[in-house]
PDB file of C-alpha atoms in Angstrom:
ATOM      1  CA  UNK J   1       0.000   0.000   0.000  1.00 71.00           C
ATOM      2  CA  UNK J   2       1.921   3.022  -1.403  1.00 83.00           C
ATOM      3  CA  UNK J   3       1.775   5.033  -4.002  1.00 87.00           C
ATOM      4  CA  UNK J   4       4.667   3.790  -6.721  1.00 93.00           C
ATOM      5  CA  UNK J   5       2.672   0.485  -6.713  1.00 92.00           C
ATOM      6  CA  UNK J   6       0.174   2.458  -8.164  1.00 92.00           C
ATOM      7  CA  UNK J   7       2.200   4.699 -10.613  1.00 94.00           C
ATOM      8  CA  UNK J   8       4.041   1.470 -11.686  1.00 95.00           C
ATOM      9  CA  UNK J   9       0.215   0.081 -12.524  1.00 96.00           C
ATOM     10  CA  UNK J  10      -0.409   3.119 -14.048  1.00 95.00           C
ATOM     11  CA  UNK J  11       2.603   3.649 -16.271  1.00 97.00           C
ATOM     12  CA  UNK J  12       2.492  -0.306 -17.366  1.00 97.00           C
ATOM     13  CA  UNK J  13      -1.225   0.223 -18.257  1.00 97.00           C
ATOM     14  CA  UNK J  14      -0.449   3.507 -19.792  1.00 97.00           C
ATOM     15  CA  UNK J  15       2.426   1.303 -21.908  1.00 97.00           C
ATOM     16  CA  UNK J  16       0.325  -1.030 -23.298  1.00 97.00           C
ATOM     17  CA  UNK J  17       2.347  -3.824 -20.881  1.00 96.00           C
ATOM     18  CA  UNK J  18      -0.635  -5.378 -18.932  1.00 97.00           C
ATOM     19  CA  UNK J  19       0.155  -8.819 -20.575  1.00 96.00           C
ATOM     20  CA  UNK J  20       3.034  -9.676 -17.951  1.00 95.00           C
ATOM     21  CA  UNK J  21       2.521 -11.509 -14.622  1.00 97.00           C
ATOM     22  CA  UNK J  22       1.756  -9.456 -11.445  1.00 97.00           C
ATOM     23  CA  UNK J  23       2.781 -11.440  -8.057  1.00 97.00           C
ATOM     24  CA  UNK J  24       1.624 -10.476  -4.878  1.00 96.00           C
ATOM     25  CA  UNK J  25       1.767 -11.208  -1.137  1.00 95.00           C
ATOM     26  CA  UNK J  26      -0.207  -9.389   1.017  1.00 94.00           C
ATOM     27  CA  UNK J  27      -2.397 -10.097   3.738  1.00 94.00           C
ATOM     28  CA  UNK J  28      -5.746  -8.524   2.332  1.00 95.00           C
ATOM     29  CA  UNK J  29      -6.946  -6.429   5.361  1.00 94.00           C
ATOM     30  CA  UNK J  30      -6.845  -3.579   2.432  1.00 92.00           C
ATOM     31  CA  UNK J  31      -8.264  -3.518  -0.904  1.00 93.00           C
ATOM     32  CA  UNK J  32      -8.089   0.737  -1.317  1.00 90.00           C
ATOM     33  CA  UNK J  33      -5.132   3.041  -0.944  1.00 87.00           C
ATOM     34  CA  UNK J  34      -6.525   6.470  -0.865  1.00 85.00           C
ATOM     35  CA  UNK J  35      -8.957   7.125  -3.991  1.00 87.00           C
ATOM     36  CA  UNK J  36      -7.421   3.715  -5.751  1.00 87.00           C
ATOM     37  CA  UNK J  37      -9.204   0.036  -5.570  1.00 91.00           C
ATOM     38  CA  UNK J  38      -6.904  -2.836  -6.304  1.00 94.00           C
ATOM     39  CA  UNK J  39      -9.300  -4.386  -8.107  1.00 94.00           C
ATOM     40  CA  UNK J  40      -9.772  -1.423 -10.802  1.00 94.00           C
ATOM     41  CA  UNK J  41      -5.929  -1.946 -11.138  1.00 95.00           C
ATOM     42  CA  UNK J  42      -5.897  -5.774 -11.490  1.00 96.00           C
ATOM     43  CA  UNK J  43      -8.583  -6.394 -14.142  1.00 95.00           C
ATOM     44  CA  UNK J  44      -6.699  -4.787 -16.840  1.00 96.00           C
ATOM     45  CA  UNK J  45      -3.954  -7.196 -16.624  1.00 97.00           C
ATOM     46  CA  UNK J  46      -3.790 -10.359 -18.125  1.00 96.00           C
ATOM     47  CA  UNK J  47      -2.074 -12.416 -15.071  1.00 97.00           C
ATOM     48  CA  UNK J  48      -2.823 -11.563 -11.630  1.00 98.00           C
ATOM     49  CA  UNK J  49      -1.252 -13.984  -8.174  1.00 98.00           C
ATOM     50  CA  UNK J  50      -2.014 -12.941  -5.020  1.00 98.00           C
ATOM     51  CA  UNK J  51      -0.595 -15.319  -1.929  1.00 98.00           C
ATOM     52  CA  UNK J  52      -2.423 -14.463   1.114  1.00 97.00           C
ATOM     53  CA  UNK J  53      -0.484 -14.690   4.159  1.00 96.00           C
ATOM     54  CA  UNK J  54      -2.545 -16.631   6.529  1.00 96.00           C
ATOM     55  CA  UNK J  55      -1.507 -18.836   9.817  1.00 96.00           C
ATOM     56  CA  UNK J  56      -4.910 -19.744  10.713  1.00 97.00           C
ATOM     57  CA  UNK J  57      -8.432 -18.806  10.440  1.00 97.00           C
ATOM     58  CA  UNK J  58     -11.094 -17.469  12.775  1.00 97.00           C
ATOM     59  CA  UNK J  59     -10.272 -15.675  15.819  1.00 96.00           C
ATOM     60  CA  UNK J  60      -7.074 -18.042  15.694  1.00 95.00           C
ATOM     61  CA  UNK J  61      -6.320 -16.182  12.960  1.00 94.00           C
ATOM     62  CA  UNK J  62      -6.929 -12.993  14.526  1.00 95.00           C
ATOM     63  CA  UNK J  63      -5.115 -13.521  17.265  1.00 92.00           C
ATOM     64  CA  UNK J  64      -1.928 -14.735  15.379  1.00 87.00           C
ATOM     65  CA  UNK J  65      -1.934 -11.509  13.197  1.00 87.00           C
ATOM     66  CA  UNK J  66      -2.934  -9.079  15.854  1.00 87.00           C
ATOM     67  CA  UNK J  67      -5.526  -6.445  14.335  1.00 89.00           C
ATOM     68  CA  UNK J  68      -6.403  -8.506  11.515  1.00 92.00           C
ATOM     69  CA  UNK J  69      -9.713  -9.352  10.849  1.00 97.00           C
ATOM     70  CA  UNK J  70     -10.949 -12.616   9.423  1.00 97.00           C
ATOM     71  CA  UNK J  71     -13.768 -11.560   7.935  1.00 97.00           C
ATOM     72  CA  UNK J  72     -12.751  -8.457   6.510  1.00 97.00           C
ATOM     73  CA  UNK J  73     -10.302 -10.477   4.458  1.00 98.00           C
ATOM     74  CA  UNK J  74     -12.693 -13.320   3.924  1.00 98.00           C
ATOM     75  CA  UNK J  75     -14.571 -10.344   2.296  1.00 98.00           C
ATOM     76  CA  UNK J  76     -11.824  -8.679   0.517  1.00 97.00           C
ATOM     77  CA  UNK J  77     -10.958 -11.930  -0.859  1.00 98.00           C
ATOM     78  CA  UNK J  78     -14.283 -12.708  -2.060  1.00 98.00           C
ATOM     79  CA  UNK J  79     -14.368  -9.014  -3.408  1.00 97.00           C
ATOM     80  CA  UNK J  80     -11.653  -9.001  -5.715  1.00 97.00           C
ATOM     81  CA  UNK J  81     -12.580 -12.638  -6.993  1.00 97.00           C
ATOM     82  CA  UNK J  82     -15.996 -11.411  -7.780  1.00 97.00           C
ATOM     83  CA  UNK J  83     -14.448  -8.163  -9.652  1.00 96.00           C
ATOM     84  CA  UNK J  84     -11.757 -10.257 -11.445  1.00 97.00           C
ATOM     85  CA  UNK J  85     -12.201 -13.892 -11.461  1.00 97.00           C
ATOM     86  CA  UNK J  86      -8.826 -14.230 -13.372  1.00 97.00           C
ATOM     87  CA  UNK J  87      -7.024 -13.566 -10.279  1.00 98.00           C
ATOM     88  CA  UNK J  88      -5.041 -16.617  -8.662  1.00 98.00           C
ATOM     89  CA  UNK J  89      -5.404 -16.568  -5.271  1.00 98.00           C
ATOM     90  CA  UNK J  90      -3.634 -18.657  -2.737  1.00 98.00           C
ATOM     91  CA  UNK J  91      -2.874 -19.254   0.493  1.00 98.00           C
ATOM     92  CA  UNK J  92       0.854 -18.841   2.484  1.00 97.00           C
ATOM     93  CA  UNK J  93       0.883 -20.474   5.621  1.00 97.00           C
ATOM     94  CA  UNK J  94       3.260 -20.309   8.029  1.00 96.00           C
ATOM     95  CA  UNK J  95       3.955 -23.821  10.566  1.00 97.00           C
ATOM     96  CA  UNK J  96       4.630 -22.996  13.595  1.00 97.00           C
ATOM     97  CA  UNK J  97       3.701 -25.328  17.235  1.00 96.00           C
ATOM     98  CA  UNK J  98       1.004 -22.694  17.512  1.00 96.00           C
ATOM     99  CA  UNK J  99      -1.345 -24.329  14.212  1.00 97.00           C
ATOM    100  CA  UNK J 100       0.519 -27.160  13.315  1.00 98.00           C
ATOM    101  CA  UNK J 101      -2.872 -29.218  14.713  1.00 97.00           C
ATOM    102  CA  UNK J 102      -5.027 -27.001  12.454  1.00 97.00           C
ATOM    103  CA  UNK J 103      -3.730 -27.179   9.151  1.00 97.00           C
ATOM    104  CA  UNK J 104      -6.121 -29.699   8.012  1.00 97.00           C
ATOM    105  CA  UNK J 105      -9.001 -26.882   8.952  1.00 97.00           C
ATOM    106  CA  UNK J 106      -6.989 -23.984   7.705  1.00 98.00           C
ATOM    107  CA  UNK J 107      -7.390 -25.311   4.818  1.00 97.00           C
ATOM    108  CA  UNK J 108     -11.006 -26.925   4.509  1.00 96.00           C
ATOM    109  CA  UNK J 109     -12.020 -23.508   5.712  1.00 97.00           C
ATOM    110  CA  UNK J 110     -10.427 -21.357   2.819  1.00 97.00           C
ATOM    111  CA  UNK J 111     -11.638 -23.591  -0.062  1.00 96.00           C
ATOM    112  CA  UNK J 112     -15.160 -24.172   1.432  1.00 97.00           C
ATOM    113  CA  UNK J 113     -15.515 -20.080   1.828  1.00 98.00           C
ATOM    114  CA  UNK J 114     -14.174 -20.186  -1.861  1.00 97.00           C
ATOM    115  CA  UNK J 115     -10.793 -18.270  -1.355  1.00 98.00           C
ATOM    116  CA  UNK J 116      -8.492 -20.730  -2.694  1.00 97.00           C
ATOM    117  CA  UNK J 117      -8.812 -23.470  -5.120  1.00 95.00           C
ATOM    118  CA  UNK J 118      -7.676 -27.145  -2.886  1.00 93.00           C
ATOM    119  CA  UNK J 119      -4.034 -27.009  -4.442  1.00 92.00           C
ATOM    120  CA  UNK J 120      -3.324 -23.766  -3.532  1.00 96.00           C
ATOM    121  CA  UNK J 121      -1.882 -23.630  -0.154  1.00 96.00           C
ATOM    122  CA  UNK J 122       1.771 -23.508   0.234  1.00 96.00           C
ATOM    123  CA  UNK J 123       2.807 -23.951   3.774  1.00 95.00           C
ATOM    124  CA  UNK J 124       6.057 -22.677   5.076  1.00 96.00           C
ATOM    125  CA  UNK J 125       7.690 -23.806   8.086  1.00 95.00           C
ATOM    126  CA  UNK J 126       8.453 -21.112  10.456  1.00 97.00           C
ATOM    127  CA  UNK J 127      12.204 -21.117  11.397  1.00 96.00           C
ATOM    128  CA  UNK J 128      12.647 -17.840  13.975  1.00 96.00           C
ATOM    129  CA  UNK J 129      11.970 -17.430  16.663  1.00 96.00           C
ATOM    130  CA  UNK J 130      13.239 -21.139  17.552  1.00 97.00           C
ATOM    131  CA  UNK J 131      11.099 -21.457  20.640  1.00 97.00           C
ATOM    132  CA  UNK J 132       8.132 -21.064  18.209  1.00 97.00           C
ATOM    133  CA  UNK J 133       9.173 -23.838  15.764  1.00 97.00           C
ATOM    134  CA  UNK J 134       7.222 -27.253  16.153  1.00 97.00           C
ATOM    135  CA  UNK J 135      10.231 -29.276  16.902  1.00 96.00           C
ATOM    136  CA  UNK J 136       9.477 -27.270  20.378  1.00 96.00           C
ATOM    137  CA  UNK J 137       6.318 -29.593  20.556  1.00 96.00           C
ATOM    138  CA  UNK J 138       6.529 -32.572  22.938  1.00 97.00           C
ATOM    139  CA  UNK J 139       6.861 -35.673  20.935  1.00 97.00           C
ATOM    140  CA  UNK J 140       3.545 -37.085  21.621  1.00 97.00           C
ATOM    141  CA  UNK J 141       1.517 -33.765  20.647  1.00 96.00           C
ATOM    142  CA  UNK J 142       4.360 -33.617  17.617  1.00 96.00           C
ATOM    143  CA  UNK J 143       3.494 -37.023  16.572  1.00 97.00           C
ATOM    144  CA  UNK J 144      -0.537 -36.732  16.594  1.00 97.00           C
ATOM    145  CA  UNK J 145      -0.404 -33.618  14.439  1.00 97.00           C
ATOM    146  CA  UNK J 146       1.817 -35.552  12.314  1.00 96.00           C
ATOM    147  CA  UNK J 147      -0.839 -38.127  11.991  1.00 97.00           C
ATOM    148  CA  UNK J 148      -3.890 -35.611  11.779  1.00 97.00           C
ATOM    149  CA  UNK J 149      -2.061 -34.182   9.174  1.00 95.00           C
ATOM    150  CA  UNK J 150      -1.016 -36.664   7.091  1.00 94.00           C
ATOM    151  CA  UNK J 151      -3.942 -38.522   6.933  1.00 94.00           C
ATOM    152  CA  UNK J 152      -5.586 -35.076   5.847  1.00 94.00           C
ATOM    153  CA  UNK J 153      -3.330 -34.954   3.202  1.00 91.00           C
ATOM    154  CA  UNK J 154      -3.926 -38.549   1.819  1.00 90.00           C
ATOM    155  CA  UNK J 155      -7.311 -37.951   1.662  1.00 88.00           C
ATOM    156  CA  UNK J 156      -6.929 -34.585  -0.269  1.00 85.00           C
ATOM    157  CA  UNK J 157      -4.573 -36.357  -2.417  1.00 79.00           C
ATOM    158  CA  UNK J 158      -7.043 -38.957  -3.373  1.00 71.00           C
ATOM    159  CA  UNK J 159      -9.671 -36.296  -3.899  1.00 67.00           C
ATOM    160  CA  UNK J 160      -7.650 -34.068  -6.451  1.00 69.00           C
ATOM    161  CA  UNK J 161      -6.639 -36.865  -8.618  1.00 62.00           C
TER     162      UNK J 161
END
């Protein structure tokens, strides 16, 4: 959210260039920066990605990304999908011992609300701080989100094939 996002926009637009890929990763509190919508932006161009940085969902989400609020980007996601369905959405989630149990509903819970389609969540395991990182887990809690989440993914596996 600044304005040479837009004035690169609006000189590429202005250029004729809207073919090339836009990549984005945001967490979609905001859709407007001053007078300018995103979305008015993003439908002239041809390829639009926009990873959405989200560790869980719910008020676990909004506690995890203090003053975030889940259904305002719920919203804004829905939003910008409605205004330009060409847009790739998807979701970046971090891994850390704090929703490594509740992956399985992270992600149920964005493709049943429509934000992403079922292969589009890229986890990422969270590194620093250390005393966050799973390994911090007891074994036994490490080893029954292991299973919770691998049988999650077997299933999903069998369903997207």
């Amino acid at each position: 959210i600044m304005d040479e996002h837009y004035l690169i926009l609006e000189e590429l637009i202005a250029l004729g260039r809207t073919s090339i890929r836009l990549s984005y990763n945001t967490n979609m509190s905001n859709l407007r920066f001053r007078d300018k919508l995103v979305q008015e932006y993003w439908n002239k161009f041809d390829k639009v990605r926009v990873g959405v940085s989200i560790d869980d969902v719910g008020p676990r989400g909004e506690y995890f990304r203090h003053g975030s609020n889940w259904q305002k980007i719920v919203d804004n996601i829905l939003a910008v999908k409605k205004a330009c369905p060409h847009v790739v959405f998807t979701i970046n989630c971090t891994i850390s011992l704090f929703n490594v149990y509740y992956i399985p509903e992270i992600h149920q819970t964005a493709v049943s609300l429509g934000l992403i389609d079922p292969g589009n969540f890229y986890p990422n395991v969270l590194l620093d701080p250390v005393e966050y990182r799973v390994q911090e887990l007891p074994k036994a809690f490490r080893e029954k989100a292991k299973k919770k989440n691998s049988d999650y993914l077997a299933k999903l596996q069998f369903l997207l094939k």
